[in-house]
PDB file of N, CA and C in Angstrom:
ATOM      1  N   UNK A 419     -12.174  29.118  49.504  1.00 71.00           N
ATOM      2  CA  UNK A 419     -11.028  29.468  48.746  1.00 71.00           C
ATOM      3  C   UNK A 419     -10.134  28.308  48.386  1.00 71.00           C
ATOM      4  N   UNK A 420      -9.846  27.407  49.327  1.00 63.00           N
ATOM      5  CA  UNK A 420      -8.893  26.320  49.066  1.00 63.00           C
ATOM      6  C   UNK A 420      -9.436  25.346  48.032  1.00 63.00           C
ATOM      7  N   UNK A 421     -10.736  25.040  48.104  1.00 58.00           N
ATOM      8  CA  UNK A 421     -11.337  24.115  47.146  1.00 58.00           C
ATOM      9  C   UNK A 421     -11.321  24.711  45.738  1.00 58.00           C
ATOM     10  N   UNK A 422     -11.630  25.992  45.616  1.00 67.00           N
ATOM     11  CA  UNK A 422     -11.617  26.642  44.310  1.00 67.00           C
ATOM     12  C   UNK A 422     -10.202  26.667  43.738  1.00 67.00           C
ATOM     13  N   UNK A 423      -9.208  26.932  44.586  1.00 58.00           N
ATOM     14  CA  UNK A 423      -7.818  26.948  44.132  1.00 58.00           C
ATOM     15  C   UNK A 423      -7.409  25.576  43.622  1.00 58.00           C
ATOM     16  N   UNK A 424      -7.777  24.535  44.373  1.00 58.00           N
ATOM     17  CA  UNK A 424      -7.440  23.167  43.953  1.00 58.00           C
ATOM     18  C   UNK A 424      -8.116  22.828  42.623  1.00 58.00           C
ATOM     19  N   UNK A 425      -9.376  23.216  42.471  1.00 60.00           N
ATOM     20  CA  UNK A 425     -10.085  22.939  41.216  1.00 60.00           C
ATOM     21  C   UNK A 425      -9.429  23.664  40.051  1.00 60.00           C
ATOM     22  N   UNK A 426      -8.976  24.889  40.296  1.00 64.00           N
ATOM     23  CA  UNK A 426      -8.317  25.647  39.233  1.00 64.00           C
ATOM     24  C   UNK A 426      -6.994  24.997  38.834  1.00 64.00           C
ATOM     25  N   UNK A 427      -6.215  24.570  39.839  1.00 56.00           N
ATOM     26  CA  UNK A 427      -4.928  23.920  39.568  1.00 56.00           C
ATOM     27  C   UNK A 427      -5.117  22.642  38.764  1.00 56.00           C
ATOM     28  N   UNK A 428      -6.188  21.913  39.049  1.00 62.00           N
ATOM     29  CA  UNK A 428      -6.421  20.627  38.405  1.00 62.00           C
ATOM     30  C   UNK A 428      -7.268  20.715  37.143  1.00 62.00           C
ATOM     31  N   UNK A 429      -7.695  21.913  36.763  1.00 65.00           N
ATOM     32  CA  UNK A 429      -8.525  22.058  35.570  1.00 65.00           C
ATOM     33  C   UNK A 429      -7.742  21.651  34.321  1.00 65.00           C
ATOM     34  N   UNK A 430      -8.471  21.241  33.312  1.00 67.00           N
ATOM     35  CA  UNK A 430      -7.846  20.831  32.058  1.00 67.00           C
ATOM     36  C   UNK A 430      -7.020  21.940  31.435  1.00 67.00           C
ATOM     37  N   UNK A 431      -7.541  23.152  31.476  1.00 73.00           N
ATOM     38  CA  UNK A 431      -6.820  24.286  30.885  1.00 73.00           C
ATOM     39  C   UNK A 431      -5.512  24.548  31.626  1.00 73.00           C
ATOM     40  N   UNK A 432      -5.554  24.521  32.957  1.00 70.00           N
ATOM     41  CA  UNK A 432      -4.344  24.749  33.748  1.00 70.00           C
ATOM     42  C   UNK A 432      -3.323  23.642  33.508  1.00 70.00           C
ATOM     43  N   UNK A 433      -3.788  22.418  33.406  1.00 76.00           N
ATOM     44  CA  UNK A 433      -2.875  21.293  33.143  1.00 76.00           C
ATOM     45  C   UNK A 433      -2.170  21.469  31.804  1.00 76.00           C
ATOM     46  N   UNK A 434      -2.937  21.796  30.782  1.00 84.00           N
ATOM     47  CA  UNK A 434      -2.368  21.965  29.448  1.00 84.00           C
ATOM     48  C   UNK A 434      -1.393  23.139  29.414  1.00 84.00           C
ATOM     49  N   UNK A 435      -1.779  24.258  30.018  1.00 82.00           N
ATOM     50  CA  UNK A 435      -0.889  25.420  30.064  1.00 82.00           C
ATOM     51  C   UNK A 435       0.401  25.096  30.810  1.00 82.00           C
ATOM     52  N   UNK A 436       0.297  24.384  31.917  1.00 84.00           N
ATOM     53  CA  UNK A 436       1.479  24.008  32.701  1.00 84.00           C
ATOM     54  C   UNK A 436       2.374  23.070  31.903  1.00 84.00           C
ATOM     55  N   UNK A 437       1.773  22.103  31.250  1.00 84.00           N
ATOM     56  CA  UNK A 437       2.512  21.143  30.430  1.00 84.00           C
ATOM     57  C   UNK A 437       3.300  21.884  29.347  1.00 84.00           C
ATOM     58  N   UNK A 438       2.632  22.783  28.629  1.00 90.00           N
ATOM     59  CA  UNK A 438       3.270  23.515  27.529  1.00 90.00           C
ATOM     60  C   UNK A 438       4.277  24.549  28.014  1.00 90.00           C
ATOM     61  N   UNK A 439       4.094  25.068  29.203  1.00 92.00           N
ATOM     62  CA  UNK A 439       4.948  26.123  29.751  1.00 92.00           C
ATOM     63  C   UNK A 439       6.426  25.742  29.705  1.00 92.00           C
ATOM     64  N   UNK A 440       6.754  24.532  30.134  1.00 92.00           N
ATOM     65  CA  UNK A 440       8.153  24.119  30.191  1.00 92.00           C
ATOM     66  C   UNK A 440       8.744  23.928  28.794  1.00 92.00           C
ATOM     67  N   UNK A 441       7.963  23.384  27.868  1.00 93.00           N
ATOM     68  CA  UNK A 441       8.429  23.263  26.490  1.00 93.00           C
ATOM     69  C   UNK A 441       8.683  24.646  25.892  1.00 93.00           C
ATOM     70  N   UNK A 442       7.768  25.585  26.133  1.00 94.00           N
ATOM     71  CA  UNK A 442       7.905  26.933  25.578  1.00 94.00           C
ATOM     72  C   UNK A 442       9.119  27.664  26.141  1.00 94.00           C
ATOM     73  N   UNK A 443       9.324  27.560  27.447  1.00 95.00           N
ATOM     74  CA  UNK A 443      10.497  28.207  28.048  1.00 95.00           C
ATOM     75  C   UNK A 443      11.788  27.590  27.530  1.00 95.00           C
ATOM     76  N   UNK A 444      11.812  26.279  27.420  1.00 95.00           N
ATOM     77  CA  UNK A 444      13.010  25.606  26.924  1.00 95.00           C
ATOM     78  C   UNK A 444      13.296  26.031  25.479  1.00 95.00           C
ATOM     79  N   UNK A 445      12.263  26.117  24.665  1.00 96.00           N
ATOM     80  CA  UNK A 445      12.443  26.557  23.280  1.00 96.00           C
ATOM     81  C   UNK A 445      12.955  27.998  23.227  1.00 96.00           C
ATOM     82  N   UNK A 446      12.501  28.839  24.148  1.00 97.00           N
ATOM     83  CA  UNK A 446      12.995  30.222  24.204  1.00 97.00           C
ATOM     84  C   UNK A 446      14.487  30.235  24.529  1.00 97.00           C
ATOM     85  N   UNK A 447      14.908  29.353  25.428  1.00 97.00           N
ATOM     86  CA  UNK A 447      16.329  29.270  25.795  1.00 97.00           C
ATOM     87  C   UNK A 447      17.150  28.787  24.604  1.00 97.00           C
ATOM     88  N   UNK A 448      16.638  27.827  23.858  1.00 96.00           N
ATOM     89  CA  UNK A 448      17.322  27.389  22.648  1.00 96.00           C
ATOM     90  C   UNK A 448      17.432  28.533  21.640  1.00 96.00           C
ATOM     91  N   UNK A 449      16.394  29.340  21.551  1.00 97.00           N
ATOM     92  CA  UNK A 449      16.434  30.516  20.686  1.00 97.00           C
ATOM     93  C   UNK A 449      17.477  31.525  21.148  1.00 97.00           C
ATOM     94  N   UNK A 450      17.587  31.720  22.461  1.00 97.00           N
ATOM     95  CA  UNK A 450      18.624  32.598  23.004  1.00 97.00           C
ATOM     96  C   UNK A 450      20.006  32.101  22.592  1.00 97.00           C
ATOM     97  N   UNK A 451      20.221  30.799  22.699  1.00 96.00           N
ATOM     98  CA  UNK A 451      21.522  30.227  22.362  1.00 96.00           C
ATOM     99  C   UNK A 451      21.825  30.365  20.871  1.00 96.00           C
ATOM    100  N   UNK A 452      20.814  30.199  20.030  1.00 96.00           N
ATOM    101  CA  UNK A 452      21.004  30.399  18.589  1.00 96.00           C
ATOM    102  C   UNK A 452      21.366  31.853  18.295  1.00 96.00           C
ATOM    103  N   UNK A 453      20.746  32.782  19.011  1.00 97.00           N
ATOM    104  CA  UNK A 453      21.065  34.197  18.832  1.00 97.00           C
ATOM    105  C   UNK A 453      22.496  34.502  19.285  1.00 97.00           C
ATOM    106  N   UNK A 454      22.897  33.922  20.400  1.00 96.00           N
ATOM    107  CA  UNK A 454      24.267  34.116  20.891  1.00 96.00           C
ATOM    108  C   UNK A 454      25.269  33.582  19.872  1.00 96.00           C
ATOM    109  N   UNK A 455      24.984  32.405  19.321  1.00 95.00           N
ATOM    110  CA  UNK A 455      25.866  31.826  18.306  1.00 95.00           C
ATOM    111  C   UNK A 455      25.980  32.746  17.095  1.00 95.00           C
ATOM    112  N   UNK A 456      24.846  33.252  16.627  1.00 96.00           N
ATOM    113  CA  UNK A 456      24.846  34.132  15.453  1.00 96.00           C
ATOM    114  C   UNK A 456      25.591  35.434  15.739  1.00 96.00           C
ATOM    115  N   UNK A 457      25.387  35.979  16.928  1.00 97.00           N
ATOM    116  CA  UNK A 457      26.081  37.225  17.284  1.00 97.00           C
ATOM    117  C   UNK A 457      27.587  37.004  17.431  1.00 97.00           C
ATOM    118  N   UNK A 458      27.980  35.863  17.983  1.00 95.00           N
ATOM    119  CA  UNK A 458      29.417  35.563  18.083  1.00 95.00           C
ATOM    120  C   UNK A 458      30.042  35.396  16.704  1.00 95.00           C
ATOM    121  N   UNK A 459      29.313  34.794  15.773  1.00 95.00           N
ATOM    122  CA  UNK A 459      29.804  34.666  14.399  1.00 95.00           C
ATOM    123  C   UNK A 459      29.917  36.043  13.752  1.00 95.00           C
ATOM    124  N   UNK A 460      28.957  36.906  14.026  1.00 96.00           N
ATOM    125  CA  UNK A 460      28.989  38.264  13.483  1.00 96.00           C
ATOM    126  C   UNK A 460      30.145  39.055  14.078  1.00 96.00           C
ATOM    127  N   UNK A 461      30.439  38.821  15.340  1.00 95.00           N
ATOM    128  CA  UNK A 461      31.506  39.549  16.034  1.00 95.00           C
ATOM    129  C   UNK A 461      32.848  39.349  15.343  1.00 95.00           C
ATOM    130  N   UNK A 462      33.089  38.156  14.842  1.00 94.00           N
ATOM    131  CA  UNK A 462      34.347  37.843  14.163  1.00 94.00           C
ATOM    132  C   UNK A 462      34.516  38.693  12.912  1.00 94.00           C
ATOM    133  N   UNK A 463      33.420  39.023  12.259  1.00 95.00           N
ATOM    134  CA  UNK A 463      33.467  39.762  10.996  1.00 95.00           C
ATOM    135  C   UNK A 463      33.146  41.250  11.166  1.00 95.00           C
ATOM    136  N   UNK A 464      32.990  41.697  12.398  1.00 94.00           N
ATOM    137  CA  UNK A 464      32.549  43.066  12.655  1.00 94.00           C
ATOM    138  C   UNK A 464      33.730  44.025  12.720  1.00 94.00           C
ATOM    139  N   UNK A 465      33.506  45.203  12.200  1.00 94.00           N
ATOM    140  CA  UNK A 465      34.537  46.239  12.277  1.00 94.00           C
ATOM    141  C   UNK A 465      34.637  46.743  13.716  1.00 94.00           C
ATOM    142  N   UNK A 466      35.726  47.388  14.013  1.00 92.00           N
ATOM    143  CA  UNK A 466      35.922  47.942  15.360  1.00 92.00           C
ATOM    144  C   UNK A 466      34.808  48.918  15.732  1.00 92.00           C
ATOM    145  N   UNK A 467      34.295  49.628  14.760  1.00 92.00           N
ATOM    146  CA  UNK A 467      33.233  50.601  15.016  1.00 92.00           C
ATOM    147  C   UNK A 467      31.948  49.935  15.525  1.00 92.00           C
ATOM    148  N   UNK A 468      31.668  48.736  15.048  1.00 95.00           N
ATOM    149  CA  UNK A 468      30.438  48.044  15.420  1.00 95.00           C
ATOM    150  C   UNK A 468      30.633  47.014  16.537  1.00 95.00           C
ATOM    151  N   UNK A 469      31.850  46.801  16.952  1.00 96.00           N
ATOM    152  CA  UNK A 469      32.162  45.763  17.943  1.00 96.00           C
ATOM    153  C   UNK A 469      31.400  45.971  19.253  1.00 96.00           C
ATOM    154  N   UNK A 470      31.354  47.181  19.764  1.00 96.00           N
ATOM    155  CA  UNK A 470      30.662  47.446  21.031  1.00 96.00           C
ATOM    156  C   UNK A 470      29.164  47.159  20.921  1.00 96.00           C
ATOM    157  N   UNK A 471      28.577  47.465  19.775  1.00 96.00           N
ATOM    158  CA  UNK A 471      27.153  47.199  19.562  1.00 96.00           C
ATOM    159  C   UNK A 471      26.875  45.702  19.594  1.00 96.00           C
ATOM    160  N   UNK A 472      27.705  44.919  18.931  1.00 97.00           N
ATOM    161  CA  UNK A 472      27.510  43.466  18.906  1.00 97.00           C
ATOM    162  C   UNK A 472      27.742  42.883  20.299  1.00 97.00           C
ATOM    163  N   UNK A 473      28.764  43.357  20.988  1.00 97.00           N
ATOM    164  CA  UNK A 473      29.019  42.883  22.355  1.00 97.00           C
ATOM    165  C   UNK A 473      27.856  43.211  23.286  1.00 97.00           C
ATOM    166  N   UNK A 474      27.266  44.365  23.113  1.00 97.00           N
ATOM    167  CA  UNK A 474      26.099  44.730  23.927  1.00 97.00           C
ATOM    168  C   UNK A 474      24.916  43.813  23.615  1.00 97.00           C
ATOM    169  N   UNK A 475      24.753  43.463  22.352  1.00 97.00           N
ATOM    170  CA  UNK A 475      23.682  42.538  21.972  1.00 97.00           C
ATOM    171  C   UNK A 475      23.914  41.162  22.588  1.00 97.00           C
ATOM    172  N   UNK A 476      25.155  40.693  22.563  1.00 97.00           N
ATOM    173  CA  UNK A 476      25.491  39.402  23.173  1.00 97.00           C
ATOM    174  C   UNK A 476      25.178  39.441  24.664  1.00 97.00           C
ATOM    175  N   UNK A 477      25.541  40.521  25.317  1.00 97.00           N
ATOM    176  CA  UNK A 477      25.269  40.646  26.756  1.00 97.00           C
ATOM    177  C   UNK A 477      23.770  40.617  27.030  1.00 97.00           C
ATOM    178  N   UNK A 478      22.997  41.300  26.203  1.00 98.00           N
ATOM    179  CA  UNK A 478      21.547  41.327  26.396  1.00 98.00           C
ATOM    180  C   UNK A 478      20.903  39.965  26.206  1.00 98.00           C
ATOM    181  N   UNK A 479      21.295  39.248  25.169  1.00 98.00           N
ATOM    182  CA  UNK A 479      20.717  37.927  24.911  1.00 98.00           C
ATOM    183  C   UNK A 479      21.174  36.937  25.985  1.00 98.00           C
ATOM    184  N   UNK A 480      22.416  37.065  26.432  1.00 97.00           N
ATOM    185  CA  UNK A 480      22.923  36.202  27.499  1.00 97.00           C
ATOM    186  C   UNK A 480      22.133  36.425  28.785  1.00 97.00           C
ATOM    187  N   UNK A 481      21.829  37.671  29.085  1.00 97.00           N
ATOM    188  CA  UNK A 481      21.024  37.978  30.270  1.00 97.00           C
ATOM    189  C   UNK A 481      19.616  37.408  30.135  1.00 97.00           C
ATOM    190  N   UNK A 482      19.027  37.512  28.957  1.00 98.00           N
ATOM    191  CA  UNK A 482      17.690  36.958  28.716  1.00 98.00           C
ATOM    192  C   UNK A 482      17.697  35.440  28.872  1.00 98.00           C
ATOM    193  N   UNK A 483      18.747  34.793  28.386  1.00 97.00           N
ATOM    194  CA  UNK A 483      18.883  33.345  28.556  1.00 97.00           C
ATOM    195  C   UNK A 483      18.922  32.987  30.041  1.00 97.00           C
ATOM    196  N   UNK A 484      19.710  33.725  30.798  1.00 97.00           N
ATOM    197  CA  UNK A 484      19.796  33.469  32.235  1.00 97.00           C
ATOM    198  C   UNK A 484      18.460  33.668  32.932  1.00 97.00           C
ATOM    199  N   UNK A 485      17.735  34.690  32.537  1.00 98.00           N
ATOM    200  CA  UNK A 485      16.405  34.941  33.109  1.00 98.00           C
ATOM    201  C   UNK A 485      15.445  33.794  32.786  1.00 98.00           C
ATOM    202  N   UNK A 486      15.481  33.322  31.545  1.00 98.00           N
ATOM    203  CA  UNK A 486      14.604  32.212  31.149  1.00 98.00           C
ATOM    204  C   UNK A 486      14.942  30.924  31.888  1.00 98.00           C
ATOM    205  N   UNK A 487      16.227  30.654  32.082  1.00 97.00           N
ATOM    206  CA  UNK A 487      16.631  29.459  32.826  1.00 97.00           C
ATOM    207  C   UNK A 487      16.191  29.581  34.281  1.00 97.00           C
ATOM    208  N   UNK A 488      16.371  30.742  34.865  1.00 97.00           N
ATOM    209  CA  UNK A 488      15.943  30.949  36.257  1.00 97.00           C
ATOM    210  C   UNK A 488      14.440  30.725  36.389  1.00 97.00           C
ATOM    211  N   UNK A 489      13.668  31.231  35.431  1.00 97.00           N
ATOM    212  CA  UNK A 489      12.213  31.042  35.469  1.00 97.00           C
ATOM    213  C   UNK A 489      11.856  29.567  35.339  1.00 97.00           C
ATOM    214  N   UNK A 490      12.500  28.879  34.410  1.00 96.00           N
ATOM    215  CA  UNK A 490      12.258  27.447  34.217  1.00 96.00           C
ATOM    216  C   UNK A 490      12.515  26.692  35.524  1.00 96.00           C
ATOM    217  N   UNK A 491      13.663  26.946  36.131  1.00 97.00           N
ATOM    218  CA  UNK A 491      14.047  26.208  37.336  1.00 97.00           C
ATOM    219  C   UNK A 491      13.172  26.540  38.535  1.00 97.00           C
ATOM    220  N   UNK A 492      12.774  27.785  38.691  1.00 97.00           N
ATOM    221  CA  UNK A 492      11.898  28.130  39.816  1.00 97.00           C
ATOM    222  C   UNK A 492      10.504  27.538  39.588  1.00 97.00           C
ATOM    223  N   UNK A 493      10.053  27.520  38.355  1.00 95.00           N
ATOM    224  CA  UNK A 493       8.756  26.908  38.069  1.00 95.00           C
ATOM    225  C   UNK A 493       8.798  25.393  38.300  1.00 95.00           C
ATOM    226  N   UNK A 494       9.945  24.773  38.066  1.00 95.00           N
ATOM    227  CA  UNK A 494      10.095  23.337  38.324  1.00 95.00           C
ATOM    228  C   UNK A 494      10.009  23.020  39.817  1.00 95.00           C
ATOM    229  N   UNK A 495      10.205  24.013  40.656  1.00 95.00           N
ATOM    230  CA  UNK A 495      10.088  23.840  42.108  1.00 95.00           C
ATOM    231  C   UNK A 495       8.649  24.003  42.598  1.00 95.00           C
ATOM    232  N   UNK A 496       7.788  24.514  41.784  1.00 90.00           N
ATOM    233  CA  UNK A 496       6.392  24.759  42.178  1.00 90.00           C
ATOM    234  C   UNK A 496       5.583  23.479  42.048  1.00 90.00           C
ATOM    235  N   UNK A 497       5.869  22.550  42.946  1.00 85.00           N
ATOM    236  CA  UNK A 497       5.324  21.204  42.836  1.00 85.00           C
ATOM    237  C   UNK A 497       3.824  21.122  43.105  1.00 85.00           C
ATOM    238  N   UNK A 498       3.258  22.107  43.768  1.00 80.00           N
ATOM    239  CA  UNK A 498       1.812  22.077  44.014  1.00 80.00           C
ATOM    240  C   UNK A 498       1.032  22.553  42.800  1.00 80.00           C
ATOM    241  N   UNK A 499       1.646  23.417  42.016  1.00 80.00           N
ATOM    242  CA  UNK A 499       0.916  23.974  40.879  1.00 80.00           C
ATOM    243  C   UNK A 499       1.554  23.547  39.559  1.00 80.00           C
ATOM    244  N   UNK A 500       2.327  24.413  38.964  1.00 85.00           N
ATOM    245  CA  UNK A 500       2.768  24.232  37.580  1.00 85.00           C
ATOM    246  C   UNK A 500       3.673  23.015  37.381  1.00 85.00           C
ATOM    247  N   UNK A 501       4.571  22.735  38.303  1.00 86.00           N
ATOM    248  CA  UNK A 501       5.505  21.612  38.127  1.00 86.00           C
ATOM    249  C   UNK A 501       4.811  20.261  38.233  1.00 86.00           C
ATOM    250  N   UNK A 502       3.645  20.251  38.792  1.00 84.00           N
ATOM    251  CA  UNK A 502       2.882  19.008  38.912  1.00 84.00           C
ATOM    252  C   UNK A 502       2.630  18.385  37.541  1.00 84.00           C
ATOM    253  N   UNK A 503       2.561  19.222  36.535  1.00 83.00           N
ATOM    254  CA  UNK A 503       2.234  18.747  35.190  1.00 83.00           C
ATOM    255  C   UNK A 503       3.403  18.888  34.217  1.00 83.00           C
ATOM    256  N   UNK A 504       4.620  19.016  34.747  1.00 87.00           N
ATOM    257  CA  UNK A 504       5.803  19.075  33.891  1.00 87.00           C
ATOM    258  C   UNK A 504       5.957  17.727  33.180  1.00 87.00           C
ATOM    259  N   UNK A 505       6.088  17.769  31.892  1.00 86.00           N
ATOM    260  CA  UNK A 505       6.179  16.535  31.102  1.00 86.00           C
ATOM    261  C   UNK A 505       7.455  15.776  31.434  1.00 86.00           C
ATOM    262  N   UNK A 506       7.366  14.470  31.379  1.00 87.00           N
ATOM    263  CA  UNK A 506       8.543  13.626  31.606  1.00 87.00           C
ATOM    264  C   UNK A 506       9.589  13.831  30.515  1.00 87.00           C
ATOM    265  N   UNK A 507       9.158  14.300  29.345  1.00 88.00           N
ATOM    266  CA  UNK A 507      10.074  14.465  28.209  1.00 88.00           C
ATOM    267  C   UNK A 507      11.035  15.628  28.368  1.00 88.00           C
ATOM    268  N   UNK A 508      10.699  16.611  29.188  1.00 90.00           N
ATOM    269  CA  UNK A 508      11.580  17.770  29.359  1.00 90.00           C
ATOM    270  C   UNK A 508      12.460  17.564  30.585  1.00 90.00           C
ATOM    271  N   UNK A 509      13.643  18.184  30.595  1.00 93.00           N
ATOM    272  CA  UNK A 509      14.513  18.051  31.765  1.00 93.00           C
ATOM    273  C   UNK A 509      13.830  18.625  33.006  1.00 93.00           C
ATOM    274  N   UNK A 510      14.086  18.022  34.142  1.00 92.00           N
ATOM    275  CA  UNK A 510      13.512  18.533  35.394  1.00 92.00           C
ATOM    276  C   UNK A 510      14.019  19.944  35.651  1.00 92.00           C
ATOM    277  N   UNK A 511      15.329  20.160  35.514  1.00 94.00           N
ATOM    278  CA  UNK A 511      15.968  21.467  35.705  1.00 94.00           C
ATOM    279  C   UNK A 511      16.950  21.686  34.565  1.00 94.00           C
ATOM    280  N   UNK A 512      17.266  22.951  34.315  1.00 94.00           N
ATOM    281  CA  UNK A 512      18.250  23.297  33.297  1.00 94.00           C
ATOM    282  C   UNK A 512      19.504  23.850  33.958  1.00 94.00           C
ATOM    283  N   UNK A 513      20.631  23.585  33.343  1.00 91.00           N
ATOM    284  CA  UNK A 513      21.918  24.047  33.862  1.00 91.00           C
ATOM    285  C   UNK A 513      22.001  25.566  33.808  1.00 91.00           C
ATOM    286  N   UNK A 514      22.590  26.134  34.837  1.00 91.00           N
ATOM    287  CA  UNK A 514      22.779  27.583  34.886  1.00 91.00           C
ATOM    288  C   UNK A 514      24.186  27.981  34.434  1.00 91.00           C
ATOM    289  N   UNK A 515      24.945  27.031  33.886  1.00 90.00           N
ATOM    290  CA  UNK A 515      26.281  27.330  33.373  1.00 90.00           C
ATOM    291  C   UNK A 515      26.189  28.386  32.277  1.00 90.00           C
ATOM    292  N   UNK A 516      27.236  29.184  32.164  1.00 89.00           N
ATOM    293  CA  UNK A 516      27.253  30.200  31.111  1.00 89.00           C
ATOM    294  C   UNK A 516      27.306  29.511  29.751  1.00 89.00           C
ATOM    295  N   UNK A 517      26.897  30.216  28.738  1.00 90.00           N
ATOM    296  CA  UNK A 517      26.879  29.689  27.382  1.00 90.00           C
ATOM    297  C   UNK A 517      27.527  30.706  26.464  1.00 90.00           C
ATOM    298  N   UNK A 518      28.323  30.313  25.528  1.00 86.00           N
ATOM    299  CA  UNK A 518      28.857  28.965  25.326  1.00 86.00           C
ATOM    300  C   UNK A 518      30.038  28.708  26.254  1.00 86.00           C
ATOM    301  N   UNK A 519      30.253  27.453  26.533  1.00 80.00           N
ATOM    302  CA  UNK A 519      31.441  27.052  27.277  1.00 80.00           C
ATOM    303  C   UNK A 519      31.917  25.705  26.755  1.00 80.00           C
ATOM    304  N   UNK A 520      33.087  25.297  27.190  1.00 73.00           N
ATOM    305  CA  UNK A 520      33.679  24.062  26.672  1.00 73.00           C
ATOM    306  C   UNK A 520      33.092  22.801  27.285  1.00 73.00           C
ATOM    307  N   UNK A 521      32.418  22.938  28.425  1.00 70.00           N
ATOM    308  CA  UNK A 521      31.975  21.755  29.148  1.00 70.00           C
ATOM    309  C   UNK A 521      30.503  21.431  28.951  1.00 70.00           C
ATOM    310  N   UNK A 522      29.779  22.270  28.295  1.00 68.00           N
ATOM    311  CA  UNK A 522      28.339  22.062  28.203  1.00 68.00           C
ATOM    312  C   UNK A 522      27.860  22.121  26.757  1.00 68.00           C
ATOM    313  N   UNK A 523      26.926  21.246  26.447  1.00 83.00           N
ATOM    314  CA  UNK A 523      26.286  21.284  25.143  1.00 83.00           C
ATOM    315  C   UNK A 523      25.181  22.336  25.185  1.00 83.00           C
ATOM    316  N   UNK A 524      24.587  22.552  24.037  1.00 90.00           N
ATOM    317  CA  UNK A 524      23.430  23.440  23.986  1.00 90.00           C
ATOM    318  C   UNK A 524      22.292  22.842  24.801  1.00 90.00           C
ATOM    319  N   UNK A 525      21.388  23.685  25.219  1.00 92.00           N
ATOM    320  CA  UNK A 525      20.229  23.231  25.992  1.00 92.00           C
ATOM    321  C   UNK A 525      19.397  22.268  25.149  1.00 92.00           C
ATOM    322  N   UNK A 526      19.043  21.159  25.747  1.00 89.00           N
ATOM    323  CA  UNK A 526      18.186  20.175  25.097  1.00 89.00           C
ATOM    324  C   UNK A 526      16.814  20.210  25.784  1.00 89.00           C
ATOM    325  N   UNK A 527      15.779  20.198  24.992  1.00 89.00           N
ATOM    326  CA  UNK A 527      14.425  20.211  25.545  1.00 89.00           C
ATOM    327  C   UNK A 527      13.857  18.810  25.686  1.00 89.00           C
ATOM    328  N   UNK A 528      14.716  17.832  25.578  1.00 85.00           N
ATOM    329  CA  UNK A 528      14.312  16.442  25.759  1.00 85.00           C
ATOM    330  C   UNK A 528      15.184  15.853  26.849  1.00 85.00           C
ATOM    331  N   UNK A 529      14.552  15.329  27.874  1.00 73.00           N
ATOM    332  CA  UNK A 529      15.308  14.724  28.982  1.00 73.00           C
ATOM    333  C   UNK A 529      16.115  13.555  28.455  1.00 73.00           C
ATOM    334  N   UNK A 530      17.307  13.418  28.996  1.00 63.00           N
ATOM    335  CA  UNK A 530      18.186  12.316  28.574  1.00 63.00           C
ATOM    336  C   UNK A 530      18.294  11.302  29.660  1.00 63.00           C
TER     337      UNK A 530
END
């Protein structure tokens, strides 16, 4: 069992999937942030009748963003498997700060 597991972890397909995994999750988080921005812009122009619907959408996308960040960060801790092949170009971990806020920029998928 242990030898087969090691071979699977080190296979070309697993390496490529692991490498792409972090880029894909980061891009999903950027998409969440773009959706939050669009919904906040819509909220300003929304009638009182539709305000609760837009606020519920913002809450849902914000929760999805938090879930994606949590997944990214927990996967970055999996140093024996998936994190072993995390690209140097992506951040090691992503901030769990709420979005948007005054102290944080949008999520960047390129390590600085």
